[in-house]
Amino acid sequence: MEISNFLKQKISSQNWKTPFYYYDFNIVEKNFRDLENSLSNRFKIFYSMKSNPHHGILTKLKSLGCLLDISSIGELDRALAAGFTGKEISFVGPGKSQEELIACVTNNIEYTVIESIQELESFAAIAKNYDKIKKVCLRINPATYYHPGGAARNMSPVHFGIDETEVLNAKVIFDKNKHIVLAGLHFYLQSQFLDAAVIVANFKSFISCAVKLEAGFNTKFEMINFGGGFGIPYFQGQNKLDLSLLKDEIQALLKSEESSSLKDTLFFVESGRFLSGPAGFFVTKVLYTKKSYGKNYAVCDGGITQHQAAVGIGQILRRNFPIRAVKMKEDSKTNEVVTIVGPSCYSIDILGSDVELPQLMPGDAVVIEQSGAYGPTFSPENFLSRPKANEYTNESE
Ligand SMILES: Cc1ncc(COP(=O)(O)O)c(C=O)c1O
């Protein structure tokens, strides 16, 4: 059934209460399979739980053989509850506490991604204390990278990872501490790359960096995590990532001379929004419609406290996510340009500016697409003590 009709049925049945997120696990599965297919069986995928930790999404991805990228003990608890084991997990983040580093050791997390020399020293001490030998991968800030526009840039200062130019300072720590083993490297430049050629150009330079660092550390890496930053189109003018181009570029990369010396190295990527984003829809009900000095407004029961990303926090220039109307009574013949706002007394609580939609009435619903990633996890749910959004799925009644 077409998504608007499906949601209309669920809202009218009064079983599903707005505002809510709706997640379709079939879309999660399709996205996973599409990405897997484009990357070839040389790469395994970590799902970045930060984008959406919903239990159903985790269990679906686990059933497909996906691994998990986590960043906190809370995420670890959710991972274990969904049936993942430490062997399937990579723990990333520039500020891991002692408690978190201990959790990496005691839960047998396969790859602890270390982001500073001091963190490496702490982790080595903890591993020694627990008398365990732990794999570490070092998060690297390469000296240059291809930014989403495609041009090569020098890396700007950043509080993540360790600079490529500094990372060999870690060698002495590995040499001194037998409880840590350098398993490999981790790269993550940024999110929202929509050009497959640029993604793979970066992968290629990570390979050159890895080859140099193997020589510098005098080791063979077991693995490289290439990150990814696989984007999804949110705004007008953005196109979907071209997966057939991604596939071709990856094939060329794997055949290249640079990668031949890494033929036994495990390759990984990590991805959040590409897998979960298109699978989620945020649905809010129109409470009132009104005009102010000639401009139409629809005031809804959901907004910034449930879906901050759609409000535009984090964007330099606010743009609208894809929005559609679900008319509850008649199909209006006339369209109107309307600004869709949330219920808070915060002037930036705007879900859609000047959107052309069939004329909205109280009781109609507004659906924000591409909302499966960074919805509840990126929203100030405590602001104004407003209700949290409900979460339903294609498996909910
Ligand atoms: C280290 C790291 N990995 C993975 C991700 C997931 O990004 P995305 O959801 O855009 O795939 C992020 C996002 O901030 C990140 O910082």
Short mmCIF file of C-alpha atoms and ligand atoms in Angstrom, two decimals:
data_model
loop_
_atom_site.label_atom_id
_atom_site.label_comp_id
_atom_site.label_asym_id
_atom_site.label_seq_id
_atom_site.Cartn_x
_atom_site.Cartn_y
_atom_site.Cartn_z
CA MET A 1 0.00 0.00 0.00
CA GLU A 2 1.19 3.52 -0.75
CA ILE A 3 2.84 4.96 2.38
CA SER A 4 0.42 7.93 2.77
CA ASN A 5 -2.62 5.65 2.69
CA PHE A 6 -0.98 3.21 5.05
CA LEU A 7 -0.18 5.97 7.55
CA LYS A 8 -3.66 7.47 7.12
CA GLN A 9 -5.17 4.11 8.04
CA LYS A 10 -2.95 3.77 11.11
CA ILE A 11 -3.69 7.31 12.33
CA SER A 12 -7.45 6.98 11.76
CA SER A 13 -7.55 3.68 13.62
CA GLN A 14 -6.39 5.70 16.67
CA ASN A 15 -3.88 2.96 17.45
CA TRP A 16 -0.90 5.02 16.42
CA LYS A 17 -0.55 8.30 18.29
CA THR A 18 1.15 11.33 16.78
CA PRO A 19 3.82 12.51 16.82
CA PHE A 20 5.50 9.26 15.85
CA TYR A 21 8.32 7.73 13.90
CA TYR A 22 7.52 4.86 11.59
CA TYR A 23 10.38 2.53 10.60
CA ASP A 24 10.13 0.02 7.78
CA PHE A 25 12.64 -2.80 8.33
CA ASN A 26 12.23 -3.97 4.71
CA ILE A 27 13.79 -0.67 3.62
CA VAL A 28 16.63 -1.19 6.12
CA GLU A 29 17.21 -4.62 4.59
CA LYS A 30 17.17 -3.27 1.05
CA ASN A 31 19.64 -0.51 1.93
CA PHE A 32 21.95 -3.01 3.60
CA ARG A 33 21.84 -5.39 0.64
CA ASP A 34 22.36 -2.54 -1.84
CA LEU A 35 25.41 -1.27 0.03
CA GLU A 36 26.78 -4.77 0.50
CA ASN A 37 26.34 -5.52 -3.18
CA SER A 38 28.09 -2.31 -4.25
CA LEU A 39 31.05 -2.87 -1.98
CA SER A 40 31.68 -6.51 -3.02
CA ASN A 41 32.26 -9.29 -0.54
CA ARG A 42 35.66 -7.86 0.30
CA PHE A 43 34.06 -5.37 2.72
CA LYS A 44 32.03 -6.03 5.83
CA ILE A 45 29.69 -3.35 7.14
CA PHE A 46 29.42 -1.95 10.65
CA TYR A 47 26.07 -0.27 11.37
CA SER A 48 26.60 3.01 13.25
CA MET A 49 24.08 2.69 16.02
CA LYS A 50 24.24 6.41 16.76
CA SER A 51 21.96 6.97 13.77
CA ASN A 52 19.15 4.86 15.23
CA PRO A 53 19.40 2.36 18.09
CA HIS A 54 15.87 0.93 17.65
CA HIS A 55 15.89 -2.71 18.77
CA GLY A 56 14.05 -3.90 15.65
CA ILE A 57 16.60 -2.22 13.36
CA LEU A 58 19.44 -3.84 15.28
CA THR A 59 17.93 -7.33 15.17
CA LYS A 60 17.11 -6.97 11.47
CA LEU A 61 20.69 -5.95 10.68
CA LYS A 62 22.10 -8.70 12.89
CA SER A 63 20.04 -11.25 10.95
CA LEU A 64 21.66 -9.95 7.75
CA GLY A 65 25.20 -10.39 9.07
CA CYS A 66 25.84 -6.72 9.73
CA LEU A 67 28.35 -5.73 12.45
CA LEU A 68 27.94 -2.88 14.90
CA ASP A 69 29.76 0.42 15.46
CA ILE A 70 29.02 1.77 18.94
CA SER A 71 30.12 4.76 20.98
CA SER A 72 28.92 4.33 24.56
CA ILE A 73 28.04 1.83 27.26
CA GLY A 74 24.36 2.62 26.63
CA GLU A 75 24.84 1.54 23.02
CA LEU A 76 26.75 -1.53 24.19
CA ASP A 77 23.80 -2.53 26.39
CA ARG A 78 21.44 -2.18 23.43
CA ALA A 79 23.82 -4.16 21.22
CA LEU A 80 23.98 -7.03 23.69
CA ALA A 81 20.18 -6.96 24.15
CA ALA A 82 19.82 -7.32 20.38
CA GLY A 83 22.03 -10.43 20.42
CA PHE A 84 25.33 -8.99 19.21
CA THR A 85 28.51 -10.24 20.87
CA GLY A 86 31.72 -8.30 21.48
CA LYS A 87 33.27 -10.08 18.47
CA GLU A 88 30.85 -8.21 16.19
CA ILE A 89 31.45 -4.76 17.66
CA SER A 90 33.78 -1.83 17.08
CA PHE A 91 33.84 0.89 19.78
CA VAL A 92 34.61 4.39 18.44
CA GLY A 93 34.76 7.84 20.05
CA PRO A 94 37.39 10.42 20.98
CA GLY A 95 36.51 10.60 24.67
CA LYS A 96 36.07 7.09 26.00
CA SER A 97 35.95 7.07 29.81
CA GLN A 98 37.88 4.56 31.92
CA GLU A 99 34.59 2.75 32.45
CA GLU A 100 34.07 2.51 28.69
CA LEU A 101 37.62 1.31 28.05
CA ILE A 102 37.16 -1.32 30.76
CA ALA A 103 33.87 -2.34 29.10
CA CYS A 104 35.77 -2.84 25.82
CA VAL A 105 38.12 -5.22 27.61
CA THR A 106 35.57 -7.11 29.70
CA ASN A 107 33.07 -7.49 26.86
CA ASN A 108 35.73 -8.70 24.42
CA ILE A 109 35.02 -5.91 21.97
CA GLU A 110 36.80 -6.96 18.80
CA TYR A 111 38.11 -3.55 17.76
CA THR A 112 38.62 -0.68 20.17
CA VAL A 113 39.26 2.38 18.03
CA ILE A 114 41.83 4.52 19.79
CA GLU A 115 41.79 8.25 19.10
CA SER A 116 44.74 9.68 21.03
CA ILE A 117 48.12 8.66 22.40
CA GLN A 118 46.92 9.17 26.00
CA GLU A 119 43.89 6.98 25.34
CA LEU A 120 46.22 4.28 23.99
CA GLU A 121 48.27 4.42 27.19
CA SER A 122 45.13 4.14 29.35
CA PHE A 123 43.83 1.24 27.32
CA ALA A 124 47.16 -0.56 27.53
CA ALA A 125 47.15 -0.18 31.32
CA ILE A 126 43.60 -1.52 31.57
CA ALA A 127 44.31 -4.50 29.31
CA LYS A 128 47.36 -5.29 31.45
CA ASN A 129 45.31 -4.99 34.63
CA TYR A 130 42.78 -7.48 33.30
CA ASP A 131 45.58 -9.59 31.85
CA LYS A 132 43.97 -9.65 28.42
CA ILE A 133 45.53 -9.09 25.02
CA LYS A 134 43.37 -6.58 23.17
CA LYS A 135 43.20 -5.52 19.55
CA VAL A 136 43.42 -1.83 18.88
CA CYS A 137 42.87 0.14 15.74
CA LEU A 138 44.12 3.65 15.45
CA ARG A 139 41.85 6.31 14.04
CA ILE A 140 43.88 8.31 11.55
CA ASN A 141 43.42 11.85 10.28
CA PRO A 142 45.01 11.63 6.85
CA ALA A 143 47.06 14.67 5.85
CA THR A 144 44.81 15.34 2.85
CA TYR A 145 41.37 14.24 1.78
CA TYR A 146 38.80 14.70 -0.96
CA HIS A 147 35.91 16.72 0.41
CA PRO A 148 32.32 16.24 -0.84
CA GLY A 149 32.86 18.76 -3.64
CA GLY A 150 35.63 16.51 -4.96
CA ALA A 151 38.74 18.65 -4.54
CA ALA A 152 41.72 17.49 -2.45
CA ARG A 153 42.18 19.48 0.74
CA ASN A 154 44.64 19.59 3.57
CA MET A 155 43.10 18.16 6.72
CA SER A 156 41.87 20.83 9.11
CA PRO A 157 42.61 20.50 12.83
CA VAL A 158 40.13 18.10 14.40
CA HIS A 159 39.61 16.61 17.86
CA PHE A 160 39.01 13.11 16.49
CA GLY A 161 41.71 10.56 15.80
CA ILE A 162 45.46 10.94 15.54
CA ASP A 163 47.13 12.85 12.72
CA GLU A 164 48.85 10.71 10.11
CA THR A 165 51.97 12.79 10.71
CA GLU A 166 51.98 12.00 14.47
CA VAL A 167 50.75 8.44 14.63
CA LEU A 168 54.14 6.73 14.57
CA ASN A 169 54.62 8.13 18.10
CA ALA A 170 52.34 5.26 19.12
CA LYS A 171 54.93 2.66 18.09
CA VAL A 172 56.90 2.88 21.30
CA ILE A 173 53.70 2.26 23.31
CA PHE A 174 52.94 -0.92 21.35
CA ASP A 175 56.56 -1.99 21.71
CA LYS A 176 56.41 -1.52 25.50
CA ASN A 177 52.95 -3.01 26.14
CA LYS A 178 52.37 -6.63 25.24
CA HIS A 179 48.69 -6.46 26.20
CA ILE A 180 47.77 -4.36 23.17
CA VAL A 181 48.10 -5.39 19.56
CA LEU A 182 47.89 -3.03 16.62
CA ALA A 183 45.19 -4.64 14.48
CA GLY A 184 44.84 -1.86 11.96
CA LEU A 185 43.53 1.56 11.08
CA HIS A 186 40.25 3.37 11.17
CA PHE A 187 39.31 6.35 9.00
CA TYR A 188 36.20 8.50 9.20
CA LEU A 189 36.30 11.87 7.51
CA GLN A 190 32.73 13.10 7.59
CA SER A 191 29.16 12.18 6.76
CA GLN A 192 27.00 12.85 3.74
CA PHE A 193 29.21 12.09 0.77
CA LEU A 194 26.85 11.80 -2.20
CA ASP A 195 29.51 11.24 -4.86
CA ALA A 196 30.72 7.64 -5.09
CA ALA A 197 33.88 8.64 -6.96
CA VAL A 198 34.89 10.95 -4.11
CA ILE A 199 34.25 8.25 -1.51
CA VAL A 200 36.48 5.81 -3.36
CA ALA A 201 39.15 8.45 -4.06
CA ASN A 202 39.42 8.77 -0.28
CA PHE A 203 39.51 4.97 0.15
CA LYS A 204 42.40 4.90 -2.30
CA SER A 205 44.35 7.46 -0.33
CA PHE A 206 43.63 5.51 2.90
CA ILE A 207 45.21 2.50 1.27
CA SER A 208 48.37 4.47 0.43
CA CYS A 209 48.44 5.76 3.98
CA ALA A 210 48.02 2.22 5.36
CA VAL A 211 50.84 0.88 3.21
CA LYS A 212 53.16 3.63 4.50
CA LEU A 213 52.11 3.02 8.10
CA GLU A 214 52.64 -0.73 7.81
CA ALA A 215 56.23 0.09 6.96
CA GLY A 216 56.46 2.67 9.76
CA PHE A 217 55.04 0.30 12.38
CA ASN A 218 56.87 -2.63 10.85
CA THR A 219 53.73 -4.78 10.85
CA LYS A 220 51.01 -6.18 8.58
CA PHE A 221 47.58 -4.82 9.45
CA GLU A 222 44.81 -7.34 10.06
CA MET A 223 42.16 -4.81 9.08
CA ILE A 224 41.31 -1.35 7.77
CA ASN A 225 38.03 0.39 8.51
CA PHE A 226 37.46 2.87 5.67
CA GLY A 227 34.53 4.64 7.39
CA GLY A 228 32.39 5.74 4.50
CA GLY A 229 30.15 8.73 5.03
CA PHE A 230 27.64 7.22 2.59
CA GLY A 231 25.05 9.97 2.16
CA ILE A 232 21.35 10.14 1.40
CA PRO A 233 19.48 12.93 -0.41
CA TYR A 234 17.65 15.20 2.02
CA PHE A 235 17.27 18.39 0.06
CA GLN A 236 16.10 19.57 -3.34
CA GLY A 237 18.84 19.16 -5.91
CA GLN A 238 20.57 16.29 -4.08
CA ASN A 239 20.70 12.92 -5.82
CA LYS A 240 20.97 9.42 -4.40
CA LEU A 241 24.44 7.94 -4.17
CA ASP A 242 25.12 6.20 -7.49
CA LEU A 243 25.57 2.63 -6.33
CA SER A 244 26.55 1.25 -9.71
CA LEU A 245 29.32 3.84 -9.92
CA LEU A 246 30.31 2.91 -6.36
CA LYS A 247 30.51 -0.72 -7.42
CA ASP A 248 32.66 0.07 -10.46
CA GLU A 249 34.99 2.33 -8.50
CA ILE A 250 35.37 -0.27 -5.74
CA GLN A 251 36.16 -2.97 -8.30
CA ALA A 252 38.82 -0.74 -9.86
CA LEU A 253 40.26 0.01 -6.43
CA LEU A 254 40.45 -3.65 -5.49
CA LYS A 255 42.28 -4.42 -8.73
CA SER A 256 44.71 -1.52 -8.34
CA GLU A 257 48.37 -1.94 -7.58
CA GLU A 258 48.03 0.00 -4.32
CA SER A 259 45.62 -2.52 -2.83
CA SER A 260 47.49 -5.61 -4.00
CA SER A 261 49.80 -5.58 -0.98
CA LEU A 262 46.72 -5.58 1.28
CA LYS A 263 45.09 -8.58 -0.34
CA ASP A 264 44.80 -10.46 2.99
CA THR A 265 43.69 -7.45 5.01
CA LEU A 266 40.07 -7.37 6.21
CA PHE A 267 38.22 -4.35 4.86
CA PHE A 268 35.34 -2.68 6.70
CA VAL A 269 33.13 0.35 6.34
CA GLU A 270 30.74 1.88 8.85
CA SER A 271 27.43 3.46 7.97
CA GLY A 272 24.46 4.84 9.83
CA ARG A 273 22.19 7.09 7.83
CA PHE A 274 22.49 5.20 4.54
CA LEU A 275 21.00 2.12 6.21
CA SER A 276 18.44 3.65 8.55
CA GLY A 277 17.63 7.11 7.14
CA PRO A 278 15.33 6.27 4.22
CA ALA A 279 13.56 3.64 6.37
CA GLY A 280 12.10 6.23 8.75
CA PHE A 281 9.16 8.63 8.49
CA PHE A 282 8.26 11.25 11.11
CA VAL A 283 4.53 11.84 11.35
CA THR A 284 2.94 14.78 13.12
CA LYS A 285 -0.66 15.99 13.24
CA VAL A 286 -1.84 19.47 12.30
CA LEU A 287 -3.47 21.07 15.37
CA TYR A 288 -4.29 24.48 13.93
CA THR A 289 -3.92 26.40 10.71
CA LYS A 290 -3.60 30.15 10.64
CA LYS A 291 -2.28 33.13 8.71
CA SER A 292 0.12 35.82 9.83
CA TYR A 293 0.38 38.89 7.61
CA GLY A 294 -0.49 36.83 4.56
CA LYS A 295 1.66 33.76 5.30
CA ASN A 296 0.07 30.34 5.97
CA TYR A 297 1.09 28.30 8.99
CA ALA A 298 0.20 24.79 10.13
CA VAL A 299 0.93 24.30 13.82
CA CYS A 300 1.61 20.63 14.55
CA ASP A 301 1.88 18.41 17.61
CA GLY A 302 5.51 17.46 16.89
CA GLY A 303 8.58 19.54 16.19
CA ILE A 304 12.04 20.30 17.44
CA THR A 305 11.85 18.21 20.61
CA GLN A 306 11.19 15.05 18.61
CA HIS A 307 12.94 15.82 15.31
CA GLN A 308 15.66 18.40 15.67
CA ALA A 309 17.43 17.30 12.47
CA ALA A 310 14.44 18.28 10.30
CA VAL A 311 14.28 21.65 12.03
CA GLY A 312 17.71 22.28 10.59
CA ILE A 313 20.00 22.36 13.62
CA GLY A 314 23.42 21.47 12.26
CA GLN A 315 22.71 22.89 8.81
CA ILE A 316 24.38 26.14 7.81
CA LEU A 317 21.38 27.23 5.75
CA ARG A 318 18.06 25.73 6.84
CA ARG A 319 16.48 23.55 4.12
CA ASN A 320 13.41 21.35 4.13
CA PHE A 321 13.53 17.58 4.39
CA PRO A 322 11.15 15.92 1.89
CA ILE A 323 7.62 16.51 3.22
CA ARG A 324 4.23 15.19 2.22
CA ALA A 325 0.69 15.70 3.52
CA VAL A 326 -1.69 12.97 4.60
CA LYS A 327 -5.22 14.39 4.24
CA MET A 328 -7.55 12.73 6.73
CA LYS A 329 -10.86 13.76 5.17
CA GLU A 330 -11.13 14.94 1.59
CA ASP A 331 -8.39 15.31 -0.97
CA SER A 332 -8.05 19.04 -1.35
CA LYS A 333 -8.15 20.26 -4.91
CA THR A 334 -6.00 23.26 -4.15
CA ASN A 335 -2.40 23.40 -3.14
CA GLU A 336 -1.06 26.09 -0.88
CA VAL A 337 2.30 27.24 0.31
CA VAL A 338 2.49 26.66 4.03
CA THR A 339 5.09 26.80 6.78
CA ILE A 340 4.91 23.79 9.08
CA VAL A 341 5.82 24.50 12.67
CA GLY A 342 6.08 22.56 15.92
CA PRO A 343 4.19 23.33 19.12
CA SER A 344 7.02 24.86 21.15
CA CYS A 345 7.53 28.54 21.90
CA TYR A 346 10.89 28.47 20.13
CA SER A 347 11.08 30.55 16.96
CA ILE A 348 13.26 28.03 15.14
CA ASP A 349 10.75 25.19 15.66
CA ILE A 350 10.07 24.97 11.92
CA LEU A 351 9.74 21.58 10.23
CA GLY A 352 9.12 22.95 6.75
CA SER A 353 9.41 26.49 5.36
CA ASP A 354 7.11 27.53 2.52
CA VAL A 355 6.25 24.01 1.44
CA GLU A 356 3.73 23.50 -1.35
CA LEU A 357 1.17 20.94 -0.16
CA PRO A 358 -2.54 20.20 -0.59
CA GLN A 359 -4.35 22.64 1.69
CA LEU A 360 -3.96 21.40 5.26
CA MET A 361 -6.76 21.28 7.84
CA PRO A 362 -6.62 20.47 11.57
CA GLY A 363 -6.44 16.68 11.92
CA ASP A 364 -4.41 16.16 8.75
CA ALA A 365 -0.94 14.72 9.14
CA VAL A 366 2.41 15.85 7.82
CA VAL A 367 5.04 13.24 7.02
CA ILE A 368 8.74 14.05 6.99
CA GLU A 369 10.70 11.52 4.97
CA GLN A 370 14.36 10.46 5.31
CA SER A 371 13.83 10.53 9.07
CA GLY A 372 15.12 7.13 10.15
CA ALA A 373 18.56 8.43 11.12
CA TYR A 374 19.34 11.02 13.80
CA GLY A 375 15.66 11.42 14.72
CA PRO A 376 15.18 10.67 18.43
CA THR A 377 18.95 10.34 18.94
CA PHE A 378 19.55 13.91 17.77
CA SER A 379 16.62 15.62 19.47
CA PRO A 380 16.47 17.63 22.71
CA GLU A 381 13.81 15.36 24.13
CA ASN A 382 13.89 17.03 27.54
CA PHE A 383 13.31 20.55 26.25
CA LEU A 384 9.93 21.81 27.57
CA SER A 385 9.24 18.32 28.98
CA ARG A 386 7.14 17.62 25.90
CA PRO A 387 6.18 14.02 25.10
CA LYS A 388 8.69 11.91 23.22
CA ALA A 389 7.70 10.67 19.80
CA ASN A 390 6.19 7.18 19.71
CA GLU A 391 7.99 4.66 17.52
CA TYR A 392 6.11 2.17 15.33
CA THR A 393 7.36 -0.22 12.71
CA ASN A 394 6.09 -2.36 9.88
CA GLU A 395 5.82 -5.09 12.52
CA SER A 396 3.66 -3.02 14.94
CA GLU A 397 -0.07 -3.72 15.12
C1 LIG B 1 33.12 7.86 13.52
C2 LIG B 1 31.78 7.83 12.88
N1 LIG B 1 31.37 6.71 12.28
C3 LIG B 1 30.17 6.62 11.69
C4 LIG B 1 29.30 7.70 11.69
C5 LIG B 1 27.98 7.52 11.02
O1 LIG B 1 27.74 8.47 10.06
P1 LIG B 1 26.56 8.30 9.00
O2 LIG B 1 25.31 8.09 9.80
O3 LIG B 1 26.53 9.55 8.24
O4 LIG B 1 26.87 7.08 8.18
C6 LIG B 1 29.68 8.89 12.30
C7 LIG B 1 28.78 10.04 12.31
O5 LIG B 1 29.00 11.05 12.89
C8 LIG B 1 30.96 8.96 12.91
O6 LIG B 1 31.36 10.07 13.52
#
